[in-house]
Amino acid sequence: MNVIMRGEELAAAIPENVHAEKVTAVKHYTDRLFQFRITRPSSFRFRSGEFVMIGLMIDGKPLYRAYSIASPSWDEELEFFSIKVPDGPLTQHLQKIEVGDTILMKKKPTGTLVNDALVPGKRLYMFSTGTGIAPFASLIRDPETYEKFEEVILTHTCRNVDELKYGEDLVAAIGEDPLIGELAQGKLRLYNSVTREDYPRTGRITDLIESGKLFDDLGVPKLDPAVDRGMICGSMEMIRDTKVLLEKNGLTEGANNKPAEFVVERAFVG
């Protein structure tokens, strides 16, 4: 039986060069999705959109997975948005955490879903499915995003309607935020769709792009590499298919060392 270590036993087993942070909040959105926040080490620096390795001590050994940081780089705490996998090596335990529990975090953040990896443009699309919205939760709360782009379109596709709530709550809260509310006003747009229930917009995001419905609904032109930029985060299949569509429309994939018109994230949680 797997056991999450706590208390003095945990303190003695924490590896060197790893941050041990406390859970400050947990919110379960559905039986598949939950959000949690942890304390932030004073020395920890990251760019909005990056991910980090976080984990738990299970049976005396650290177990880590890559998680996008959902909070912006200026936040005093670190936020994460996770799926619950019943038999997932880490998530079967992580979904049971409570306020006060300890989360392990490696010290080096990384990732390609950052503003620096894109060349300047007018309109930024953030294509996400499920918990792939997490890095965009960071970026849409960062003032730099609105300084660089005239329009920011966050698409979020989930299986069921109730799985959209994290993104809906997030965007609603931004409107009231004293730091970025004004910056985001008139620039940030949320485009939801679901694949397994009735909803005003149904279907995979790739189908909505390919049919042109996404652009018709938003009242914007189809993808143009001269002005449009993209970020993609979700399942491996969604990333692959969306990447193909962007390339078909003339956009080129970029990286931290070679900025271009779109970027993808390849860090996954299990």
Coordinates of C-alpha atoms in Angstrom, one line a residue:
M1 CA 0.0 0.0 0.0
N2 CA 1.3 3.4 -1.0
V3 CA 1.7 5.9 1.9
I4 CA 2.1 9.6 1.7
M5 CA 4.7 10.7 4.2
R6 CA 3.9 13.5 6.7
G7 CA 5.4 15.1 9.8
E8 CA 8.9 14.4 11.2
E9 CA 9.3 11.3 9.0
L10 CA 8.7 13.5 5.9
A11 CA 11.0 16.3 7.1
A12 CA 13.9 13.8 7.5
A13 CA 13.4 12.3 4.1
I14 CA 13.1 15.4 1.9
P15 CA 15.9 15.4 -0.7
E16 CA 18.5 18.2 -0.7
N17 CA 18.1 21.0 -3.3
V18 CA 14.3 20.5 -3.3
H19 CA 11.8 23.1 -2.0
A20 CA 9.3 21.7 0.5
E21 CA 6.2 24.0 0.4
K22 CA 2.9 24.0 2.2
V23 CA -0.5 23.6 0.6
T24 CA -2.5 26.8 1.3
A25 CA -5.7 26.1 -0.6
V26 CA -7.5 23.2 -2.4
K27 CA -10.6 23.4 -4.5
H28 CA -12.2 20.4 -6.2
Y29 CA -14.1 21.5 -9.4
T30 CA -15.4 18.1 -10.5
D31 CA -14.6 14.4 -9.8
R32 CA -11.9 14.8 -12.4
L33 CA -10.4 18.2 -11.8
F34 CA -9.0 20.2 -8.9
Q35 CA -6.9 23.3 -8.2
F36 CA -4.5 23.9 -5.3
R37 CA -2.1 26.6 -4.2
I38 CA 1.2 26.3 -2.3
T39 CA 3.6 28.7 -0.6
R40 CA 6.2 30.2 -2.9
P41 CA 9.9 30.1 -1.9
S42 CA 11.3 33.7 -1.8
S43 CA 14.2 32.6 -4.1
F44 CA 11.9 31.0 -6.8
R45 CA 11.7 32.9 -10.1
F46 CA 9.8 31.8 -13.2
R47 CA 8.4 33.3 -16.4
S48 CA 4.6 33.2 -16.7
G49 CA 3.7 30.0 -18.7
E50 CA 6.5 27.8 -17.5
F51 CA 6.2 24.5 -15.7
V52 CA 8.0 22.9 -12.8
M53 CA 8.4 19.4 -11.4
I54 CA 6.3 18.9 -8.3
G55 CA 5.7 15.8 -6.2
L56 CA 5.1 14.0 -2.9
M57 CA 7.1 11.6 -0.8
I58 CA 5.5 8.2 -1.4
D59 CA 6.7 5.2 0.7
G60 CA 9.9 7.1 1.5
K61 CA 10.7 8.1 -2.1
P62 CA 10.0 11.3 -4.0
L63 CA 7.7 11.0 -7.0
Y64 CA 7.5 14.0 -9.4
R65 CA 5.6 15.0 -12.4
A66 CA 5.7 18.1 -14.6
Y67 CA 3.0 20.7 -13.8
S68 CA 2.4 24.0 -15.5
I69 CA 2.3 26.9 -13.0
A70 CA -1.1 28.4 -13.2
S71 CA -0.3 31.6 -11.2
P72 CA 1.4 34.6 -12.9
S73 CA 5.1 35.4 -12.1
W74 CA 4.1 38.2 -9.7
D75 CA 1.9 36.1 -7.5
E76 CA 3.1 35.5 -3.9
E77 CA 1.9 31.9 -4.0
L78 CA 2.0 29.1 -6.7
E79 CA -1.2 27.7 -8.2
F80 CA -1.7 24.4 -10.0
F81 CA -4.6 22.8 -11.9
S82 CA -4.7 19.1 -12.0
I83 CA -6.6 16.1 -13.4
K84 CA -7.5 13.2 -11.0
V85 CA -6.3 9.9 -12.4
P86 CA -7.5 7.0 -10.2
D87 CA -4.4 4.9 -10.8
G88 CA -2.0 7.7 -11.7
P89 CA 1.3 7.2 -9.9
L90 CA 1.2 10.7 -8.5
T91 CA -2.3 12.1 -9.1
Q92 CA -4.0 9.2 -7.1
H93 CA -2.3 10.7 -4.1
L94 CA -2.1 14.4 -5.1
Q95 CA -5.9 14.6 -5.3
K96 CA -6.2 13.8 -1.6
I97 CA -3.9 16.6 -0.4
E98 CA -5.2 19.0 2.3
V99 CA -4.3 22.5 3.5
G100 CA -1.1 22.2 5.5
D101 CA 0.3 19.2 3.6
T102 CA 3.8 19.4 2.1
I103 CA 4.5 19.5 -1.7
L104 CA 8.0 18.9 -3.0
M105 CA 9.1 21.2 -5.9
K106 CA 12.3 21.1 -7.9
K107 CA 14.1 24.4 -8.2
K108 CA 14.3 24.9 -12.0
P109 CA 11.2 26.0 -14.0
T110 CA 11.2 25.7 -17.7
G111 CA 8.9 25.6 -20.8
T112 CA 8.1 27.0 -24.2
L113 CA 4.7 28.6 -23.5
V114 CA 6.2 32.0 -22.7
N115 CA 5.8 35.4 -24.4
D116 CA 9.5 35.5 -25.2
A117 CA 9.2 32.5 -27.6
L118 CA 6.9 34.3 -29.9
V119 CA 7.7 37.0 -32.4
P120 CA 5.7 40.2 -32.1
G121 CA 2.1 40.0 -33.4
K122 CA -1.4 41.5 -33.1
R123 CA -3.6 38.6 -31.9
L124 CA -2.6 35.8 -29.6
Y125 CA -4.5 32.5 -29.6
M126 CA -4.1 30.2 -26.6
F127 CA -5.5 26.8 -27.6
S128 CA -6.2 24.5 -24.6
T129 CA -8.0 21.3 -23.6
G130 CA -8.7 20.1 -20.1
T131 CA -5.9 21.0 -17.6
G132 CA -3.9 22.4 -20.6
I133 CA -5.5 25.7 -19.6
A134 CA -3.0 26.0 -16.6
P135 CA -0.1 27.8 -18.3
F136 CA -2.6 30.2 -19.9
A137 CA -4.1 30.9 -16.5
S138 CA -0.6 32.2 -15.7
L139 CA -0.2 34.2 -18.9
I140 CA -3.6 35.9 -19.0
R141 CA -2.8 37.3 -15.5
D142 CA 0.5 38.7 -16.6
P143 CA 0.5 42.4 -17.7
E144 CA 3.2 41.7 -20.3
T145 CA 0.8 39.6 -22.3
Y146 CA -1.5 42.7 -22.8
E147 CA 1.5 44.9 -23.5
K148 CA 2.6 42.6 -26.4
F149 CA -0.8 41.8 -28.0
E150 CA -3.9 43.8 -28.9
E151 CA -6.2 40.8 -28.6
V152 CA -5.8 37.6 -26.5
I153 CA -8.2 34.7 -27.3
L154 CA -8.2 31.8 -24.9
T155 CA -9.9 28.7 -26.2
H156 CA -10.8 25.9 -23.7
T157 CA -12.3 22.6 -24.8
C158 CA -13.4 20.0 -22.3
R159 CA -15.5 16.8 -22.4
N160 CA -18.3 18.2 -20.1
V161 CA -19.7 21.6 -19.4
D162 CA -18.8 21.5 -15.7
E163 CA -15.1 21.1 -16.6
L164 CA -15.2 24.7 -18.1
K165 CA -15.7 26.3 -14.7
Y166 CA -12.1 26.8 -13.7
G167 CA -11.5 28.9 -16.9
E168 CA -14.8 30.8 -16.5
D169 CA -14.0 31.7 -12.9
L170 CA -10.5 32.8 -13.9
V171 CA -11.6 35.1 -16.6
A172 CA -14.4 36.6 -14.5
A173 CA -11.9 37.3 -11.7
I174 CA -9.5 39.1 -14.0
G175 CA -12.2 41.7 -14.7
E176 CA -12.1 42.6 -11.1
D177 CA -8.4 42.4 -10.6
P178 CA -6.8 45.8 -9.7
L179 CA -3.5 44.9 -11.4
I180 CA -4.7 43.6 -14.8
G181 CA -8.4 44.2 -15.0
E182 CA -8.0 47.4 -17.0
L183 CA -5.3 46.0 -19.2
A184 CA -7.4 42.9 -20.1
Q185 CA -10.6 44.9 -20.7
G186 CA -11.5 44.7 -24.3
K187 CA -8.5 42.4 -25.1
L188 CA -9.2 39.1 -23.4
R189 CA -11.8 36.7 -24.9
L190 CA -12.8 33.2 -23.7
Y191 CA -14.0 30.7 -26.3
N192 CA -15.4 27.5 -24.7
S193 CA -16.5 24.3 -26.4
V194 CA -17.4 20.8 -25.2
T195 CA -17.2 17.4 -26.9
R196 CA -19.6 15.2 -25.0
E197 CA -22.6 17.3 -23.9
D198 CA -25.0 19.8 -25.4
Y199 CA -23.6 23.3 -25.4
P200 CA -23.8 26.4 -27.6
R201 CA -20.4 25.3 -29.1
T202 CA -19.6 21.6 -29.5
G203 CA -16.7 19.8 -31.1
R204 CA -12.9 19.5 -31.0
I205 CA -11.0 22.8 -31.3
T206 CA -9.4 21.5 -34.4
D207 CA -12.8 21.0 -36.1
L208 CA -13.8 24.5 -35.1
I209 CA -10.6 25.9 -36.6
E210 CA -10.9 23.8 -39.8
S211 CA -14.5 24.6 -40.4
G212 CA -14.0 28.3 -39.7
K213 CA -16.6 28.4 -37.0
L214 CA -14.1 29.6 -34.4
F215 CA -13.3 32.7 -36.5
D216 CA -17.0 33.3 -37.5
D217 CA -18.1 33.1 -33.9
L218 CA -15.4 35.5 -32.8
G219 CA -15.8 37.9 -35.7
V220 CA -12.1 37.8 -36.7
P221 CA -10.3 36.8 -39.9
K222 CA -8.9 33.3 -40.3
L223 CA -5.3 32.6 -39.2
D224 CA -2.7 34.9 -40.8
P225 CA 1.0 34.4 -40.0
A226 CA 1.6 38.2 -40.4
V227 CA -0.5 39.0 -37.3
D228 CA -1.6 35.9 -35.5
R229 CA 0.4 34.0 -32.9
G230 CA -0.5 30.7 -31.1
M231 CA 0.2 28.7 -28.0
I232 CA -1.0 25.1 -27.7
C233 CA -1.4 23.0 -24.6
G234 CA -3.5 19.8 -24.1
S235 CA -3.5 16.2 -24.9
M236 CA -0.8 14.8 -27.2
E237 CA -3.3 14.2 -30.0
M238 CA -4.8 17.8 -29.7
I239 CA -1.3 19.3 -29.8
R240 CA -0.3 17.3 -32.8
D241 CA -3.5 18.1 -34.8
T242 CA -3.6 21.8 -33.8
K243 CA 0.1 22.2 -34.7
V244 CA -0.6 20.7 -38.2
L245 CA -3.5 23.2 -38.7
L246 CA -1.4 26.2 -37.7
E247 CA 1.5 25.1 -40.0
K248 CA -1.0 24.6 -42.8
N249 CA -2.0 28.2 -42.3
G250 CA 1.6 29.4 -42.7
L251 CA 2.6 29.7 -39.0
T252 CA 6.0 28.4 -37.9
E253 CA 6.8 26.7 -34.6
G254 CA 9.2 28.6 -32.4
A255 CA 11.2 27.9 -29.2
N256 CA 13.0 29.9 -26.5
N257 CA 16.1 30.1 -28.6
K258 CA 14.3 30.8 -31.9
P259 CA 11.0 32.7 -31.5
A260 CA 8.4 32.3 -34.2
E261 CA 4.6 32.4 -34.8
F262 CA 3.5 29.6 -32.4
V263 CA 4.7 27.3 -29.6
V264 CA 3.6 24.0 -28.0
E265 CA 4.1 22.5 -24.6
R266 CA 5.2 18.9 -24.2
A267 CA 5.1 18.4 -20.4
F268 CA 2.4 16.1 -19.2
V269 CA 0.9 15.0 -15.9
G270 CA 0.1 11.4 -15.1

